[in-house]
Every structure is written in C-alpha cells, then in structure tokens.
Short mmCIF file of C-alpha atoms and ligand atoms in Angstrom, two decimals:
data_model
loop_
_atom_site.label_atom_id
_atom_site.label_comp_id
_atom_site.label_asym_id
_atom_site.label_seq_id
_atom_site.Cartn_x
_atom_site.Cartn_y
_atom_site.Cartn_z
CA UNK M 5 10.62 22.17 6.89
CA UNK M 6 9.09 21.43 3.46
CA UNK M 7 8.88 17.75 2.59
CA UNK M 8 7.80 16.60 -0.87
CA UNK M 9 6.44 13.04 -1.11
CA UNK M 10 6.32 11.18 -4.44
CA UNK M 11 4.30 8.02 -4.89
CA UNK M 12 4.85 6.72 -8.42
CA UNK M 13 2.77 3.90 -9.84
CA UNK M 14 2.88 2.26 -13.27
CA UNK M 15 0.08 4.51 -14.51
CA UNK M 16 -0.01 7.39 -12.06
CA UNK M 17 2.23 9.84 -10.24
CA UNK M 18 0.90 11.08 -6.93
CA UNK M 19 2.66 13.74 -4.94
CA UNK M 20 2.11 15.99 -1.95
CA UNK M 21 3.93 18.67 0.04
CA UNK M 22 4.00 18.91 3.83
CA UNK M 23 5.08 22.01 5.76
CA UNK M 24 6.32 20.77 9.14
CA UNK M 25 7.96 22.40 12.13
CA UNK M 26 11.68 21.56 12.38
CA UNK M 27 11.62 20.91 16.12
CA UNK M 28 8.72 18.52 16.75
CA UNK M 29 6.53 16.35 14.58
CA UNK M 30 2.80 17.06 14.96
CA UNK M 31 0.93 14.39 16.95
CA UNK M 32 -1.78 13.92 14.33
CA UNK M 33 -1.26 13.67 10.56
CA UNK M 34 -1.49 17.22 9.17
CA UNK M 35 -3.06 17.86 5.76
CA UNK M 36 -0.55 18.47 2.98
CA UNK M 37 -0.40 22.11 1.81
CA UNK M 38 -0.44 20.92 -1.84
CA UNK M 39 -1.22 17.62 -3.53
CA UNK M 40 -1.16 16.50 -7.15
CA UNK M 41 -1.88 13.44 -9.23
CA UNK M 42 -0.99 12.65 -12.83
CA UNK M 43 -3.19 9.98 -14.39
CA UNK M 44 -1.37 8.47 -17.38
CA UNK M 45 -4.29 6.25 -18.39
CA UNK M 46 -6.62 8.95 -19.80
CA UNK M 47 -5.33 8.51 -23.37
CA UNK M 48 -2.36 7.03 -25.18
CA UNK M 49 0.63 9.39 -24.92
CA UNK M 50 -1.19 11.92 -22.72
CA UNK M 51 -1.87 12.59 -19.08
CA UNK M 52 -4.24 14.47 -16.82
CA UNK M 53 -2.72 16.47 -13.96
CA UNK M 54 -4.98 17.37 -11.04
CA UNK M 55 -3.65 19.74 -8.38
CA UNK M 56 -5.23 20.68 -5.06
CA UNK M 57 -4.42 23.10 -2.26
CA UNK M 58 -6.64 23.89 0.73
CA UNK M 59 -8.04 26.86 -1.25
CA UNK M 60 -8.11 25.78 -4.87
CA UNK M 61 -8.24 22.97 -7.42
CA UNK M 62 -6.86 22.84 -10.95
CA UNK M 63 -6.85 20.39 -13.86
CA UNK M 64 -4.20 20.51 -16.60
CA UNK M 65 -4.08 18.34 -19.74
CA UNK M 66 -0.57 16.99 -20.42
CA UNK M 67 -0.17 16.79 -24.19
CA UNK M 68 2.77 14.38 -24.12
CA UNK M 69 3.39 11.08 -22.35
CA UNK M 70 6.91 12.18 -21.38
CA UNK M 71 7.23 11.43 -17.65
CA UNK M 72 9.99 13.98 -16.94
CA UNK M 73 7.98 16.73 -18.66
CA UNK M 74 4.91 15.67 -16.64
CA UNK M 75 6.74 15.79 -13.31
CA UNK M 76 8.29 19.16 -14.25
CA UNK M 77 4.82 20.55 -15.02
CA UNK M 78 3.48 19.11 -11.79
CA UNK M 79 6.25 20.70 -9.69
CA UNK M 80 5.79 24.03 -11.49
CA UNK M 81 2.28 24.22 -10.00
CA UNK M 82 4.02 24.56 -6.60
CA UNK M 83 5.52 27.90 -7.63
CA UNK M 84 3.13 29.40 -10.17
CA UNK M 85 -0.57 29.90 -10.90
CA UNK M 86 -3.52 29.50 -8.54
CA UNK M 87 -1.96 26.55 -6.70
CA UNK M 88 1.30 28.35 -5.86
CA UNK M 89 2.38 27.55 -2.29
CA UNK M 90 6.16 28.19 -2.58
CA UNK M 91 8.21 31.15 -3.84
CA UNK M 92 10.87 28.85 -5.22
CA UNK M 93 11.38 25.09 -5.57
CA UNK M 94 14.63 25.47 -3.60
CA UNK M 95 12.43 25.80 -0.47
CA UNK M 96 11.90 22.02 -0.63
CA UNK M 97 14.21 20.53 2.02
CA UNK M 98 13.86 16.83 1.30
CA UNK M 99 11.99 14.47 -1.04
CA UNK M 100 10.60 11.08 0.00
CA UNK M 101 9.72 8.33 -2.47
CA UNK M 102 7.55 5.30 -1.88
CA UNK M 103 9.56 2.44 -3.41
CA UNK M 104 7.61 -0.78 -3.81
CA UNK M 105 10.56 -3.20 -3.84
CA UNK M 106 13.69 -2.94 -1.72
CA UNK M 107 14.48 -6.66 -1.81
CA UNK M 108 15.89 -8.23 1.37
CA UNK M 109 18.59 -5.58 1.69
CA UNK M 110 16.61 -2.71 3.21
CA UNK M 111 14.78 -2.97 6.52
CA UNK M 112 14.62 0.82 7.01
CA UNK M 113 14.13 3.95 4.92
CA UNK M 114 17.44 5.23 3.47
CA UNK M 115 18.90 8.38 1.92
CA UNK M 116 19.15 7.74 -1.82
CA UNK M 117 22.76 7.40 -2.98
CA UNK M 118 24.12 5.91 -6.24
CA UNK M 119 24.30 2.39 -4.64
CA UNK M 120 20.66 2.69 -3.50
CA UNK M 121 19.63 3.65 -7.04
CA UNK M 122 21.60 0.69 -8.33
CA UNK M 123 19.81 -1.63 -5.89
CA UNK M 124 16.39 -0.29 -7.02
CA UNK M 125 17.49 -0.82 -10.64
CA UNK M 126 18.67 -4.39 -9.92
CA UNK M 127 15.25 -5.16 -8.43
CA UNK M 128 13.34 -4.15 -11.60
CA UNK M 129 12.77 -7.81 -12.62
CA UNK M 130 10.94 -8.31 -9.28
CA UNK M 131 8.81 -5.16 -9.61
CA UNK M 132 8.64 -4.41 -13.35
CA UNK M 133 5.58 -2.17 -13.08
CA UNK M 134 6.83 -0.05 -10.18
CA UNK M 135 10.60 0.23 -9.69
CA UNK M 136 11.17 1.86 -13.15
CA UNK M 137 8.56 4.50 -12.27
CA UNK M 138 10.29 5.17 -8.93
CA UNK M 139 13.64 5.62 -10.71
CA UNK M 140 12.01 8.02 -13.17
CA UNK M 141 10.75 10.05 -10.21
CA UNK M 142 14.15 10.03 -8.46
CA UNK M 143 15.98 11.05 -11.66
CA UNK M 144 13.40 13.75 -12.42
CA UNK M 145 13.89 15.28 -8.96
CA UNK M 146 17.69 15.19 -9.45
CA UNK M 147 17.28 17.07 -12.72
CA UNK M 148 14.73 19.58 -11.47
CA UNK M 149 15.83 20.16 -7.86
CA UNK M 150 19.55 19.33 -8.06
CA UNK M 151 21.20 18.15 -4.87
CA UNK M 152 18.18 18.04 -2.56
CA UNK M 153 18.36 14.94 -0.29
CA UNK M 154 16.05 12.14 -1.41
CA UNK M 155 14.80 9.26 0.71
CA UNK M 156 13.55 5.82 -0.37
CA UNK M 157 10.83 4.37 1.86
CA UNK M 158 10.37 0.74 0.90
CA UNK M 159 7.07 -1.14 0.97
CA UNK M 160 9.03 -4.33 1.63
CA UNK M 161 11.14 -2.97 4.52
CA UNK M 162 8.67 -3.62 7.35
CA UNK M 163 8.58 -7.32 6.42
CA UNK M 164 12.37 -7.75 6.36
CA UNK M 165 12.34 -9.39 9.81
CA UNK M 166 9.91 -12.18 8.85
CA UNK M 167 11.64 -15.38 10.03
CA UNK M 168 12.94 -17.90 7.47
CA UNK M 169 10.19 -20.43 8.26
CA UNK M 170 7.65 -17.92 6.88
CA UNK M 171 9.86 -16.33 4.22
CA UNK M 172 11.33 -19.38 2.46
CA UNK M 173 9.11 -21.23 -0.05
CA UNK M 174 9.08 -25.04 0.01
CA UNK M 175 10.73 -25.28 -3.43
CA UNK M 176 14.35 -26.09 -4.39
CA UNK M 177 16.58 -24.16 -2.00
CA UNK M 178 18.75 -22.77 -4.79
CA UNK M 179 15.74 -20.67 -5.88
CA UNK M 180 15.71 -19.09 -2.43
CA UNK M 181 19.42 -18.41 -2.85
CA UNK M 182 18.54 -16.60 -6.11
CA UNK M 183 16.15 -14.30 -4.23
CA UNK M 184 12.84 -16.17 -4.65
CA UNK M 185 11.33 -15.70 -1.19
CA UNK M 186 8.47 -13.94 0.58
CA UNK M 187 9.12 -10.17 0.60
CA UNK M 188 5.68 -8.82 1.49
CA UNK M 189 4.27 -5.43 0.48
CA UNK M 190 2.07 -2.57 1.84
CA UNK M 191 4.69 -2.37 4.61
CA UNK M 192 4.42 1.42 4.96
CA UNK M 193 0.70 1.05 5.69
CA UNK M 194 1.04 -2.01 7.99
CA UNK M 195 3.71 -0.24 10.04
CA UNK M 196 1.76 3.02 10.27
CA UNK M 197 -1.42 1.19 11.33
CA UNK M 198 0.37 -0.86 14.02
CA UNK M 199 1.88 2.32 15.50
CA UNK M 200 -1.45 4.16 15.29
CA UNK M 201 -3.25 1.20 16.93
CA UNK M 202 -0.90 1.34 19.92
CA UNK M 203 -1.41 5.11 20.11
CA UNK M 204 -5.23 4.83 19.98
CA UNK M 205 -5.23 2.15 22.68
CA UNK M 206 -2.66 3.98 24.83
CA UNK M 207 -0.53 0.83 25.10
CA UNK M 208 3.12 0.19 24.20
CA UNK M 209 3.43 -1.33 20.72
CA UNK M 210 5.90 -3.83 22.18
CA UNK M 211 3.12 -5.35 24.30
CA UNK M 212 0.67 -6.03 21.43
CA UNK M 213 -0.09 -8.86 19.02
CA UNK M 214 -1.74 -7.20 16.01
CA UNK M 215 -3.19 -8.31 12.67
CA UNK M 216 -3.46 -5.44 10.20
CA UNK M 217 -5.86 -5.96 7.27
CA UNK M 218 -4.91 -3.62 4.42
CA UNK M 219 -7.93 -4.13 2.17
CA UNK M 220 -7.78 -1.85 -0.87
CA UNK M 221 -7.62 -2.67 -4.56
CA UNK M 222 -4.54 -4.61 -3.58
CA UNK M 223 -4.91 -6.36 -0.24
CA UNK M 224 -2.69 -8.01 2.33
CA UNK M 225 -2.60 -9.00 5.99
CA UNK M 226 0.34 -8.65 8.36
CA UNK M 227 0.96 -10.44 11.66
CA UNK M 228 2.79 -8.02 13.96
CA UNK M 229 4.26 -9.14 17.26
CA UNK M 230 5.58 -6.39 19.51
CA UNK M 231 5.93 -4.04 16.52
CA UNK M 232 7.83 -6.59 14.37
CA UNK M 233 6.22 -7.99 11.20
CA UNK M 234 6.47 -11.78 11.55
CA UNK M 235 4.25 -12.91 8.69
CA UNK M 236 2.28 -11.45 5.78
CA UNK M 237 0.06 -12.77 2.99
CA UNK M 238 1.76 -11.18 -0.02
CA UNK M 239 4.90 -12.98 -1.08
CA UNK M 240 7.52 -12.86 -3.80
CA UNK M 241 5.13 -10.52 -5.62
CA UNK M 242 1.94 -8.67 -4.61
CA UNK M 243 -0.09 -11.45 -6.28
CA UNK M 244 -0.01 -13.93 -3.40
CA UNK M 245 -2.49 -14.21 -0.55
CA UNK M 246 -5.92 -12.60 -0.41
CA UNK M 247 -8.40 -12.34 -3.25
CA UNK M 248 -8.27 -8.72 -4.47
CA UNK M 249 -10.04 -6.29 -6.81
CA UNK M 250 -8.58 -7.72 -10.02
CA UNK M 251 -5.83 -9.99 -8.65
CA UNK M 252 -6.40 -13.66 -7.91
CA UNK M 253 -4.36 -13.98 -4.72
CA UNK M 254 -3.14 -17.53 -3.96
CA UNK M 255 -4.19 -20.29 -6.34
CA UNK M 256 -2.87 -23.77 -7.12
CA UNK M 257 0.31 -23.12 -9.19
CA UNK M 258 -0.48 -26.22 -11.26
CA UNK M 259 -3.41 -24.29 -12.81
CA UNK M 260 -0.83 -22.18 -14.64
CA UNK M 261 1.13 -25.23 -15.81
CA UNK M 262 -2.12 -26.76 -17.08
CA UNK M 263 -3.13 -23.59 -18.95
CA UNK M 264 0.33 -23.29 -20.54
CA UNK M 265 0.45 -26.93 -21.60
CA UNK M 266 -3.14 -27.52 -22.65
CA UNK M 267 -4.30 -24.12 -23.85
CA UNK M 268 -1.05 -22.52 -24.99
CA UNK M 269 -1.16 -19.50 -22.67
CA UNK M 270 2.06 -17.47 -22.59
CA UNK M 271 3.66 -16.07 -19.42
CA UNK M 272 2.55 -12.54 -20.35
CA UNK M 273 -1.05 -13.63 -20.93
CA UNK M 274 -1.18 -15.45 -17.59
CA UNK M 275 0.37 -12.46 -15.87
CA UNK M 276 -2.36 -10.21 -17.26
CA UNK M 277 -5.18 -12.68 -16.44
CA UNK M 278 -4.07 -13.13 -12.83
CA UNK M 279 -3.23 -9.48 -12.13
CA UNK M 280 -5.90 -7.64 -14.11
CA UNK M 281 -8.73 -10.04 -14.93
CA UNK M 282 -9.19 -12.01 -11.72
CA UNK M 283 -10.39 -11.30 -8.17
CA UNK M 284 -13.75 -9.49 -7.85
CA UNK M 285 -13.56 -8.55 -11.52
CA UNK M 286 -12.83 -12.05 -12.81
CA UNK M 287 -15.39 -13.89 -10.68
CA UNK M 288 -18.25 -11.38 -10.99
CA UNK M 289 -17.55 -10.31 -14.59
CA UNK M 290 -18.67 -6.85 -13.40
CA UNK M 291 -15.95 -4.79 -11.77
CA UNK M 292 -12.88 -4.79 -9.52
CA UNK M 293 -14.67 -2.24 -7.31
CA UNK M 294 -16.52 -3.65 -4.31
CA UNK M 295 -19.14 -0.89 -4.55
CA UNK M 296 -20.22 -2.17 -7.99
CA UNK M 297 -20.27 -5.75 -6.66
CA UNK M 298 -22.57 -4.74 -3.79
CA UNK M 299 -24.91 -2.85 -6.16
CA UNK M 300 -25.10 -5.92 -8.43
CA UNK M 301 -25.82 -8.16 -5.43
CA UNK M 302 -28.77 -5.90 -4.54
CA UNK M 303 -30.12 -6.59 -8.04
CA UNK M 304 -29.83 -10.35 -7.47
CA UNK M 305 -26.62 -11.01 -9.41
CA UNK M 306 -25.43 -14.48 -8.31
CA UNK M 307 -21.83 -14.17 -9.45
CA UNK M 308 -21.47 -10.90 -7.56
CA UNK M 309 -22.72 -12.68 -4.41
CA UNK M 310 -20.31 -15.56 -5.01
CA UNK M 311 -17.42 -13.12 -5.45
CA UNK M 312 -18.12 -11.48 -2.09
CA UNK M 313 -18.57 -14.84 -0.34
CA UNK M 314 -15.24 -16.00 -1.76
CA UNK M 315 -13.56 -12.74 -0.71
CA UNK M 316 -14.73 -13.16 2.89
CA UNK M 317 -13.91 -16.88 2.94
CA UNK M 318 -10.36 -16.24 1.77
CA UNK M 319 -9.92 -13.25 4.07
CA UNK M 320 -10.91 -15.37 7.10
CA UNK M 321 -8.77 -18.28 5.94
CA UNK M 322 -5.70 -16.04 5.85
CA UNK M 323 -6.68 -14.33 9.11
CA UNK M 324 -6.50 -17.79 10.65
CA UNK M 325 -2.98 -18.19 9.29
CA UNK M 326 -1.82 -14.87 10.74
CA UNK M 327 -3.48 -15.75 14.04
CA UNK M 328 -1.59 -19.04 14.20
CA UNK M 329 1.69 -17.25 13.47
CA UNK M 330 1.06 -14.85 16.35
CA UNK M 331 -0.28 -17.46 18.81
CA UNK M 332 -2.78 -14.92 20.16
CA UNK M 333 -4.41 -11.64 19.23
CA UNK M 334 -4.88 -8.29 20.99
CA UNK M 335 -5.85 -6.07 18.07
CA UNK M 336 -7.44 -6.52 14.65
CA UNK M 337 -7.05 -3.47 12.38
CA UNK M 338 -9.01 -2.69 9.20
CA UNK M 339 -7.56 -0.13 6.78
CA UNK M 340 -7.49 1.07 3.11
CA UNK M 341 -10.43 1.57 0.72
CA UNK M 342 -12.44 -1.52 1.65
CA UNK M 343 -11.19 -1.88 5.23
CA UNK M 344 -12.05 1.74 6.04
CA UNK M 345 -15.30 2.05 4.10
CA UNK M 346 -17.08 -1.29 4.00
CA UNK M 347 -19.00 -2.02 7.22
CA UNK M 348 -20.31 -5.16 5.48
CA UNK M 349 -16.84 -6.65 4.91
CA UNK M 350 -15.77 -5.81 8.48
CA UNK M 351 -18.94 -7.39 9.89
CA UNK M 352 -18.59 -10.58 7.85
CA UNK M 353 -14.84 -10.83 8.54
CA UNK M 354 -15.52 -10.62 12.28
CA UNK M 355 -18.17 -13.39 12.28
CA UNK M 356 -17.31 -16.79 13.70
CA UNK M 357 -14.43 -15.82 16.00
CA UNK M 358 -16.51 -16.12 19.20
CA UNK M 359 -14.07 -18.72 20.55
CA UNK M 360 -11.46 -15.92 20.61
CA UNK M 361 -13.80 -13.60 22.47
CA UNK M 362 -13.74 -11.20 19.49
CA UNK M 363 -16.95 -9.12 19.50
CA UNK M 364 -17.83 -6.37 17.04
CA UNK M 365 -20.10 -3.49 18.09
CA UNK M 366 -22.37 -3.33 15.02
CA UNK M 367 -23.61 0.19 15.81
CA UNK M 368 -20.06 1.56 15.93
CA UNK M 369 -19.17 -0.49 12.85
CA UNK M 370 -21.98 1.12 10.85
CA UNK M 371 -21.23 4.69 11.97
CA UNK M 372 -18.43 5.49 9.46
CA UNK M 373 -15.65 4.88 11.99
CA UNK M 374 -12.19 6.42 11.56
CA UNK M 375 -9.30 5.84 13.95
CA UNK M 376 -11.58 4.33 16.57
CA UNK M 377 -12.28 1.06 18.38
CA UNK M 378 -15.39 -0.70 17.04
CA UNK M 379 -15.31 -3.70 19.40
CA UNK M 380 -17.70 -4.10 22.34
CA UNK M 381 -16.31 -3.18 25.79
CA UNK M 382 -16.19 -6.89 26.77
CA UNK M 383 -14.44 -8.03 23.56
CA UNK M 384 -11.17 -9.88 24.26
CA UNK M 385 -9.75 -8.41 21.03
CA UNK M 386 -9.85 -4.70 20.17
CA UNK M 387 -11.08 -4.08 16.60
CA UNK M 388 -9.89 -0.80 15.08
CA UNK M 389 -10.63 1.04 11.86
CA UNK M 390 -7.60 3.17 10.96
CA UNK M 391 -7.30 5.60 8.08
CA UNK M 392 -3.99 4.67 6.52
CA UNK M 393 -1.64 7.61 5.93
CA UNK M 394 1.12 6.30 3.69
CA UNK M 395 2.22 9.76 2.50
CA UNK M 396 2.38 11.02 6.07
CA UNK M 397 4.38 7.93 7.07
CA UNK M 398 6.86 8.68 4.25
CA UNK M 399 7.07 12.35 5.32
CA UNK M 400 7.81 11.26 8.91
CA UNK M 401 10.64 8.99 7.75
CA UNK M 402 12.09 11.96 5.81
CA UNK M 403 11.76 14.22 8.86
CA UNK M 404 13.69 11.75 11.02
CA UNK M 405 16.39 11.12 8.41
CA UNK M 406 16.77 14.83 7.66
CA UNK M 407 17.71 15.55 11.26
CA UNK M 408 20.37 12.81 11.10
CA UNK M 409 22.15 14.30 8.06
CA UNK M 410 22.06 17.96 9.17
P1 LIG C 8 -7.57 1.68 -2.24
O1 LIG C 8 -6.77 0.79 -3.13
O2 LIG C 8 -7.16 1.62 -0.80
O3 LIG C 8 -7.71 3.09 -2.76
O4 LIG C 8 -9.06 1.06 -2.26
C1 LIG C 8 -9.90 1.21 -3.39
C2 LIG C 8 -11.07 0.25 -3.28
O5 LIG C 8 -11.81 0.49 -2.06
C3 LIG C 8 -12.13 0.45 -4.38
O6 LIG C 8 -11.80 -0.23 -5.55
C4 LIG C 8 -13.36 -0.15 -3.72
O7 LIG C 8 -13.41 -1.53 -3.97
C5 LIG C 8 -13.15 0.06 -2.25
N1 LIG C 8 -14.06 1.07 -1.67
C6 LIG C 8 -13.88 2.40 -1.58
N2 LIG C 8 -14.96 2.98 -0.99
C7 LIG C 8 -15.83 1.98 -0.69
C8 LIG C 8 -17.12 1.90 -0.06
N3 LIG C 8 -17.74 3.00 0.37
N4 LIG C 8 -17.69 0.70 0.07
C9 LIG C 8 -17.07 -0.43 -0.38
N5 LIG C 8 -15.86 -0.42 -0.96
C10 LIG C 8 -15.24 0.76 -1.12
#
C-alpha cells in the first residue's frame, strides 16, 4: 500500500511516501521511500523544492509562487527523473494531511468529504496561517490524483477530551459558546509519544500517567492519563503556554491592552510581535534557535543566558501545572528539536523534582539518546527521549482508515 503524507505549513510544503504491507503495520517506523519539501520563503514569488530518496537527492528551483503548480511539480518527481519511485501516480492508494485545526468537532482522523472540507474552511479564522494551506493541498490532490481517498489528521483531535474545567477560559461564557476555548495543538506528536512510551516501557498505556514535552520551535506540554489527553499548555491558539523560539507563550493579556492604548499598536502588529519577535529571539535579540543562544552564552552574552533561564523557569512552571492535573506521574517524555537534541534543557528541566523521586541519569542523558529511558534505575518516574514521528503517525491513521473503507 502506498501512502502519501502532506504536511502543509504557511511557508512550506512537506511530503513523504510510505510503501507499507497491506496486512500488518511494521512494528517500528519505516523510512519513507521518497520525501520532499518546498520552501516558499527563499524569494518572493518563488520556491525551492528539495527531493530525497534512499539513493538520491535533487534540488529544483520553482520559478512561480503558484502553490498548485509547486505541488504538481513535487508529485511529478515521484514518477520521473532520478527520484522516480512509482510508475504512475495512480499507484498512490491514500493521502493523509496534517490539519492543524479541527475545532472541537473532530476527536479522530477522518476521511475527507465535502462537509469535512467545509469544516476546515470554517475554522480558517482560528488558524489563518495553516488551514488555507491544508485546503490548497487537499484541492491540489483532488485535481492531480482525482478520486483517491484523502484523510485529515487533526493536531487538535488528541486534546478533544480535555474536560471543561481545563478547556473553558474564565471569561464571559458567551465567548466559550462562540468557540473561544482551549483546543491544544501538537496532538499528533503527543499521541504518538504516549503510545511509544508505553511500548518502550512494555506497559499498557491505560496504566500510565504521562507528561509529554514537545519542545521544538513551537512547544507544548500534554498531561495524558491512561492514554487520554486531560490538559495541555497551548490553548485557543498555539501562542499560549511555554516560551518558544519566537513565540511569547503565556503573558499578562493586559500588556496588549496597554500597548494598544498607550503606544497605538494594531492587532496585526501585536500578532507579529508575539508570534515572530518574542521567545528566545525577542529576549536574546539573537535568534529563535536554541543552538545560537547556547553559542552566545558561551561567549558571555547575558541576554542569551537570561533567555535560557526564563525558558527553563517557564517549562518547569507549566510542568507543575500538568503534574497537578494528573495527580501523579509515571513517565516524563522529551521530544521534538529541543527535547530530542538538547541534553542541557533536559538536565535543567529535571532539576528540583527530588520530592517526586524523579532522577535523571546524566551519562545516558548526554549520550544522544533516542527512544530510550534516561532515568536512573531507582527513579520513581521514567524519563524518556522519543523521536517524534508525525508523518508516520499520519500514515498509520491512513492505513487504519483505508482498511475500513475497502
Ligand atoms: P522542531 O521545530 O522540532 O524542528 O525544532 C527546531 C528547533 O530545535 C531549532 O530551532 C533549535 O532550537 C532546536 N534544536 C535542534 N537541534 C538542536 C541541538 N542540537 N541543540 C539544541 N537545540 C536544537
């Protein structure tokens, strides 16, 4: 079975193709047989397409900013040139899309039908940077591949069971009735990591209280009780919660009112400042990338040091919140760019929890761990580093849904 996965962002279009047996899913995530990425930020009205197969790599300049033309070109590399892995595009059995916002309607992945497309369209005001790009991808596949089944895998779905006490904001209730509530994001990754954690530990997911720390450019925590997401740090939008690469995370909302009243900031300006000019980038004045922050710290840069201290402080503060929601903890998971690669962040995040019996093995922590337990044998909480596999998680959802519609 050939499963194409599309992961569309506001400025990029990632894609990969899995070749899977029809009978059983492989136990471990297989490598895709083809992967591609269009970067739309290289120049105004142009894109750069990079394609990779196990044997070859190719770069193609896209001379127009037309998204449909870009996706068509990208899919053509599946059937022609050095990166050809299929005889014909009709060999693709099913296409899975990561969809950032599914609102409160979808708690599972679904086959895309006209009402599902309508729901994704209606949610554009809540995800203006992402949902239009997902619709472009879905429409492009309809035009290029015709009637192939398409699946929407929502980043919000895993959080759909968060109870009202954690989902409703303490603001006028009619705003909740209009849809202003905690949705949560990174759900595909939180769900994958919780399942993988249970698998690594050889325990039933139902028996575990887990906190997953998805620490990438965007970052969020999830409190997962028996496999069900019961709280998360991101909220109505992916801006709430942890300090991030260029996003502020939670701040006093009155700061915005002050800036609008006293300094004349517009909504669009504030949106840009909080989403693109804050976090590591805003505090350090250097970069949104933790690696640049750590290099600057080594050269004695005080604001870089402050940025990292704040990041850890806020991470631990929110960890405490997730811990209280769970009322106990069996497993702490680190994942995504920072969670998987920064031993320093993991070490600092694990300091000060002795009263929980949480003990990090610093040797294991420093040994580039992947999908392993880095806690000491006598730790009361297992600490895992898990390589998140969002594309593989989407492919698995497609595989399961495909067998239901055959
Ligand atoms: P993601 O959004 O999951 O791709 O994460 C990207 C972020 O991970 C980058 O912006 C960096 O801040 C961080 N990152 C990646 N590799 C490392 C590393 N070796 N050390 C520290 N941070 C890293």
